[in-house]
Short mmCIF file of C-alpha atoms and ligand atoms in Angstrom, two decimals:
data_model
loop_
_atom_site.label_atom_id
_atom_site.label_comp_id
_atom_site.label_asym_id
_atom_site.label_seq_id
_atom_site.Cartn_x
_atom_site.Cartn_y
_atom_site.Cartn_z
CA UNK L 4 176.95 143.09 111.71
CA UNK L 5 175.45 139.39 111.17
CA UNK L 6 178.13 136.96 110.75
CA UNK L 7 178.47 136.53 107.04
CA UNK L 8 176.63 139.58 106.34
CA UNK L 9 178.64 142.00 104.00
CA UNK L 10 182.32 140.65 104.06
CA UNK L 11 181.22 138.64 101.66
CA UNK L 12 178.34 138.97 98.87
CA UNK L 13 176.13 135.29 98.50
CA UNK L 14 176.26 133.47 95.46
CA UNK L 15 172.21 134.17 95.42
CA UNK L 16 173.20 137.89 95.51
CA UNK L 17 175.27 137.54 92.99
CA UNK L 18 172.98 136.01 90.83
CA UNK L 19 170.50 138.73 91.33
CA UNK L 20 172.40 141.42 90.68
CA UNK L 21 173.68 139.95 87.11
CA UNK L 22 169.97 138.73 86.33
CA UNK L 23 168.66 142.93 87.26
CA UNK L 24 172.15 143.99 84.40
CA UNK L 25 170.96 141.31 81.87
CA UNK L 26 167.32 141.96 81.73
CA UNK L 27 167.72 145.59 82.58
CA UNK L 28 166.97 146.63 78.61
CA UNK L 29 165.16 144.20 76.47
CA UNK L 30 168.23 142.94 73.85
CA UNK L 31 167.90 143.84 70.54
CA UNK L 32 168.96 142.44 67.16
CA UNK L 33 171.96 143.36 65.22
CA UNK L 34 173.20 145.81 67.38
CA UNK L 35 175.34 146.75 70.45
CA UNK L 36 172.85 146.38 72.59
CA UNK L 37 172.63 142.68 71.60
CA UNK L 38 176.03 141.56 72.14
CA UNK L 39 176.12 142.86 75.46
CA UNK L 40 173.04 140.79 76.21
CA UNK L 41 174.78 137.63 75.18
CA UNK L 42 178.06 138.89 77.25
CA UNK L 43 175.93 139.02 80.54
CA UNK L 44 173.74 136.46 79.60
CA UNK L 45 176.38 134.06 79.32
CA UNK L 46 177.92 135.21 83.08
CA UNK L 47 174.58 134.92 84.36
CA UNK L 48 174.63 131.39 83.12
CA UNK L 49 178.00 130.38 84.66
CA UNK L 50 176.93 131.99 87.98
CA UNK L 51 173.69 130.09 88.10
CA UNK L 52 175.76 126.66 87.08
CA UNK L 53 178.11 127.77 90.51
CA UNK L 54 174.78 127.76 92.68
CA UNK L 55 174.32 124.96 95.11
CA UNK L 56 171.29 123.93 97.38
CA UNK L 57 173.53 124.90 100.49
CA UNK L 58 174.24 128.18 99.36
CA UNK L 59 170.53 128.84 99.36
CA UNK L 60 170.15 126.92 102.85
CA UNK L 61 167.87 123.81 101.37
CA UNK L 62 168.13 121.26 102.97
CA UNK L 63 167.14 117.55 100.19
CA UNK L 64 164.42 116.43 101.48
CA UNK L 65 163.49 113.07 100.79
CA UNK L 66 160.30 111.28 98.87
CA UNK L 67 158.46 111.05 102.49
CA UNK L 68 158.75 114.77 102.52
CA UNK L 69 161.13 114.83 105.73
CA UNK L 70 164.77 116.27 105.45
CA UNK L 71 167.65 113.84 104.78
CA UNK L 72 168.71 112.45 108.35
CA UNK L 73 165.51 113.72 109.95
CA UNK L 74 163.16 110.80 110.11
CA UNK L 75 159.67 112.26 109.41
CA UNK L 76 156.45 110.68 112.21
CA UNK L 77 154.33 112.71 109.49
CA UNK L 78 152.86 110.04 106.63
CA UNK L 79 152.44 111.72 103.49
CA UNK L 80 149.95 114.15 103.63
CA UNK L 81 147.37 114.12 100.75
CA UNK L 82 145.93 117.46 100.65
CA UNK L 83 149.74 119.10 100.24
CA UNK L 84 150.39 120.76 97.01
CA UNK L 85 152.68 118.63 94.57
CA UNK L 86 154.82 121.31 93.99
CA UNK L 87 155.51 124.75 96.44
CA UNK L 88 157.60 128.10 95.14
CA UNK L 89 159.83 129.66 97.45
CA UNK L 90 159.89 133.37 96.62
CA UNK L 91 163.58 135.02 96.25
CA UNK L 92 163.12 138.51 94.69
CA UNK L 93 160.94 140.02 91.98
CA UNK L 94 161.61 143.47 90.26
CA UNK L 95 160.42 144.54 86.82
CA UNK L 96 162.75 143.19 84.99
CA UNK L 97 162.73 139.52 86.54
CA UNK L 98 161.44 136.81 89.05
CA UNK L 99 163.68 134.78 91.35
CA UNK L 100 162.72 132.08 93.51
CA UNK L 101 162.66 128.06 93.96
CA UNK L 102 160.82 125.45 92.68
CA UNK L 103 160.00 121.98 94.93
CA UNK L 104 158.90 118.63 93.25
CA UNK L 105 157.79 116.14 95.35
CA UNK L 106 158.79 112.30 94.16
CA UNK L 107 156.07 111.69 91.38
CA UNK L 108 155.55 115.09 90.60
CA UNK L 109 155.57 117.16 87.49
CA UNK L 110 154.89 121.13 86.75
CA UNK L 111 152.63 120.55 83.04
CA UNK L 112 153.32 121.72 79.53
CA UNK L 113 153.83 125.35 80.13
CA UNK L 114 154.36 128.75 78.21
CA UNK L 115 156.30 131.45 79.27
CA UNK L 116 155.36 134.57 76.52
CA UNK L 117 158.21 136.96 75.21
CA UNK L 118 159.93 135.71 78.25
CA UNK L 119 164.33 134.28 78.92
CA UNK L 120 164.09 131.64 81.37
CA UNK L 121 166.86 129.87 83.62
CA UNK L 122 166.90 127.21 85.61
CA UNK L 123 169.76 124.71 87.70
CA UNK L 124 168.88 122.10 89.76
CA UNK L 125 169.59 122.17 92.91
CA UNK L 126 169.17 118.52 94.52
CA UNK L 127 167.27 115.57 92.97
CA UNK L 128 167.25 114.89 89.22
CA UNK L 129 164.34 116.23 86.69
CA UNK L 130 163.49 115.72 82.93
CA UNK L 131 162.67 118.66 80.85
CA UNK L 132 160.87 118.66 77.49
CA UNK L 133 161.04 121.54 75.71
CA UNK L 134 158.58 122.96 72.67
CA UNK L 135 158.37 125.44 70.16
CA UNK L 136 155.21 126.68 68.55
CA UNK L 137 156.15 126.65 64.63
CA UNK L 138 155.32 130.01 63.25
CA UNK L 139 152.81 129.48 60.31
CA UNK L 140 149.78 126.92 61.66
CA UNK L 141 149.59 123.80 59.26
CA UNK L 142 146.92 124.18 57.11
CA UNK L 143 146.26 128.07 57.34
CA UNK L 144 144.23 130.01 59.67
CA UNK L 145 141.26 129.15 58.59
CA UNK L 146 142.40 125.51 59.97
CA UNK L 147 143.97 127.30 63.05
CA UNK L 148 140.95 129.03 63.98
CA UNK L 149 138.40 125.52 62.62
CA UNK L 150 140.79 123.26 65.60
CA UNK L 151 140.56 125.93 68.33
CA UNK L 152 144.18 125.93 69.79
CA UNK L 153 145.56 123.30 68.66
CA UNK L 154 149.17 124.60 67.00
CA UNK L 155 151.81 122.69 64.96
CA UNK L 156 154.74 122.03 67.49
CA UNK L 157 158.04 121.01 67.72
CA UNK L 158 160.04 119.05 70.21
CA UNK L 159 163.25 120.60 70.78
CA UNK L 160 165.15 118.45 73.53
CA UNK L 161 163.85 116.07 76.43
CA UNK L 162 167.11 115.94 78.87
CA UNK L 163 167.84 114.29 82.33
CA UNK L 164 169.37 117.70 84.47
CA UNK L 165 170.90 117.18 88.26
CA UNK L 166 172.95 119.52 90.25
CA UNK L 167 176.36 119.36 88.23
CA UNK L 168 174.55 119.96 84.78
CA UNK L 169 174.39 123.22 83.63
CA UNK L 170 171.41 125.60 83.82
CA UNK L 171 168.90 124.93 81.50
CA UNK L 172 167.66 128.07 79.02
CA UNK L 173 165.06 129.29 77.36
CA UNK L 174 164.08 132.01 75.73
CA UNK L 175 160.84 133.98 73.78
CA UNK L 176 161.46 132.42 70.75
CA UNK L 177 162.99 129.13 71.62
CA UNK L 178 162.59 126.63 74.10
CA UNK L 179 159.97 128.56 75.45
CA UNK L 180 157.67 125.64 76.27
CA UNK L 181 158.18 123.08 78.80
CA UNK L 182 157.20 120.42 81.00
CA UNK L 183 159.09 119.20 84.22
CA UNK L 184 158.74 116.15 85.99
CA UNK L 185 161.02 115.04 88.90
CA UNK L 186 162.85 111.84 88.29
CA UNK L 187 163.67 109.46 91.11
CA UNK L 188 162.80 111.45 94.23
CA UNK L 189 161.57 114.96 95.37
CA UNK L 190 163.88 117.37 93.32
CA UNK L 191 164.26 121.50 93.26
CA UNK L 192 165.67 123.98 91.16
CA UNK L 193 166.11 127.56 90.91
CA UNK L 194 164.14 129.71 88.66
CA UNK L 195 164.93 132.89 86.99
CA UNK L 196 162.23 134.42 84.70
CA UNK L 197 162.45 137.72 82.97
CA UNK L 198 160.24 139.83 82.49
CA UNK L 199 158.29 137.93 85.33
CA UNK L 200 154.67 136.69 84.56
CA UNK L 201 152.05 139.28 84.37
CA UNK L 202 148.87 138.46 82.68
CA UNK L 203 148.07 142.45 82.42
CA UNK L 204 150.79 142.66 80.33
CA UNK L 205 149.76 139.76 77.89
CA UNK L 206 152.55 137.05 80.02
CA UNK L 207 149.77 134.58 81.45
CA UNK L 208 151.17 131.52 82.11
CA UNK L 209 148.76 128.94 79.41
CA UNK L 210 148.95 124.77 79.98
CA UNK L 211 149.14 122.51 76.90
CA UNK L 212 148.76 118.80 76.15
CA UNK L 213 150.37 116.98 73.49
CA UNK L 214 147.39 115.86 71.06
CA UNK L 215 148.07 112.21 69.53
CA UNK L 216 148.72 112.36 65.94
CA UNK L 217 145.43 110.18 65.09
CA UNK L 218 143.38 112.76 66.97
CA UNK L 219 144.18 115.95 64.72
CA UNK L 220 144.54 113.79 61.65
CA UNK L 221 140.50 113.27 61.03
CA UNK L 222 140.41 117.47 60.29
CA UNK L 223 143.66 118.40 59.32
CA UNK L 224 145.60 116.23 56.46
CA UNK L 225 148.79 117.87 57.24
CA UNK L 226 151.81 115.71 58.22
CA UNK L 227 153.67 115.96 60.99
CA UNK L 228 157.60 115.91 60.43
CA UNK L 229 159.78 114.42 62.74
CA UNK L 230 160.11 115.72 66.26
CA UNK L 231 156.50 117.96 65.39
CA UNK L 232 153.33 117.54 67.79
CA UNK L 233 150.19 119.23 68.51
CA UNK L 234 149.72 121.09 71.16
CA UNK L 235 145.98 121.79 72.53
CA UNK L 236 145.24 124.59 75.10
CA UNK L 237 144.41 123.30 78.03
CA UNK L 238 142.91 124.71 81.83
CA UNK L 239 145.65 124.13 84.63
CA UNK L 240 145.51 120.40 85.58
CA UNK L 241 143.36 119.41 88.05
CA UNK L 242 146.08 117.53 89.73
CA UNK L 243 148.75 120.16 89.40
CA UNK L 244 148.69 123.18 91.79
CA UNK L 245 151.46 125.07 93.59
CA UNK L 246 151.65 126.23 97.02
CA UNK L 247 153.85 128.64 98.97
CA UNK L 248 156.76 128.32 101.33
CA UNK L 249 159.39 130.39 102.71
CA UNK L 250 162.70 131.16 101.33
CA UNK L 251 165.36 130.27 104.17
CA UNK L 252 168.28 131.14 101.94
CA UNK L 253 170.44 134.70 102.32
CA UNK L 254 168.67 137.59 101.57
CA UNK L 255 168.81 139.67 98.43
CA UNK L 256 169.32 143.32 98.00
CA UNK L 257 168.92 145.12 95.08
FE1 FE2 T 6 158.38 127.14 83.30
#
């Protein structure tokens, strides 16, 4: 036996296992089934909050792109995707793996449809905005469907996260939007999405930009209340892609 191996479960296994119980059967409203969502839900959460960048074997690496202490003779190499995914685990009923920012970098308005989300930094600092589309479209559907996609949106939060700050959650019907940008450095954070994308199972991943209010106002006279944008539809970003790299972290078994 590997030193380490099977005396005593990882913190990343740990995690896994508790994401595969919470997002084994879809929760349901009003009902058993629903409270023991919230009930593993909520351990999930306080195991994620317990994860650090060691326990996964990252090492911080800094905004030349070497590792802390390991001076880099590489210069910054242009052609190198802005933001890579280390892969963790994937089953049916969820997606695990790492997100890297490099210093400047930010992952663009996002969706993630009838999908929980969770994510905890792991070194580095990021700020996360997070959106709702409001239910009814302003101005009716014959407006909707006159302006394309642009919807009536809301802002729910913009917040600063590091390592000691709690995951950060989201869910199909709130919060479900968001944009990422690392603050102050390259960043990463761990990702947990369930059910994982799958765009033959209507969960595409779709990219929005925040319309300016002057924009929309010229064919829609609805007002915006406080804390409501528009959000247009957009392709990915030309500037936004994200590579691959490997996971170096303990393996998972489930
Ligand atoms: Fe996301």
């Amino acid at each position: 036996m590997m030193p380490g191996d099977g005396t005593m479960t990882s913190i990343v296994q740990r995690v896994a296992r508790q994401a595969l119980v919470t997002f084994r059967s879809p929760p349901r409203v009003n009902d058993e089934a629903a409270k023991a969502f919230l009930e593993n839900h909520s351990k999930l959460r306080s195991l994620m909050t317990e994860v650090r960048a060691a326990d996964l074997k990252l090492v911080p690496r800094r905004a030349d792109g070497s590792s802390a202490g390991v001076p880099s003779a590489l210069p910054y190499h242009h052609g190198a995707p802005p933001v890579t995914y280390m892969h963790i685990c994937e089953t049916d009923q969820f997606s695990m793996g790492v997100f890297l920012l490099k210093s400047g970098a930010s992952i663009p308005l996002h969706d993630h449809p009838g999908m929980h989300g969770m994510l905890k930094v792991m070194y580095g600092k990021v700020r996360i905005s997070c959106f709702d589309r409001l239910e009814r479209p302003a101005g009716g559907a014959q407006a909707a469907a006159h302006m394309g996609s642009v919807r009536r949106s809301v802002l729910r939060s913009t917040g600063e996260f590091t390592e000691e700050s709690e995951p950060c959650v989201l869910s199909p019907d709130r919060d479900n939007l968001h944009q990422i940008d690392a603050v102050d450095g390259p960043t990463a954070f761990m990702d947990i999405l369930a059910p994982p994308y799958d765009p033959d199972d209507g969960r595409d991943c779709h990219y929005y930009r925040v319309v300016p209010d002057a924009e929309v106002k010229n064919t829609d006279q609805a007002e915006l209340k406080e804390k409501e944008v528009w959000l247009m539809e957009i392709s990915q970003p030309p500037d936004f892609w994200c590579g691959g790299e490997p996971y170096p972290g303990p393996e998972v078994r489930l």
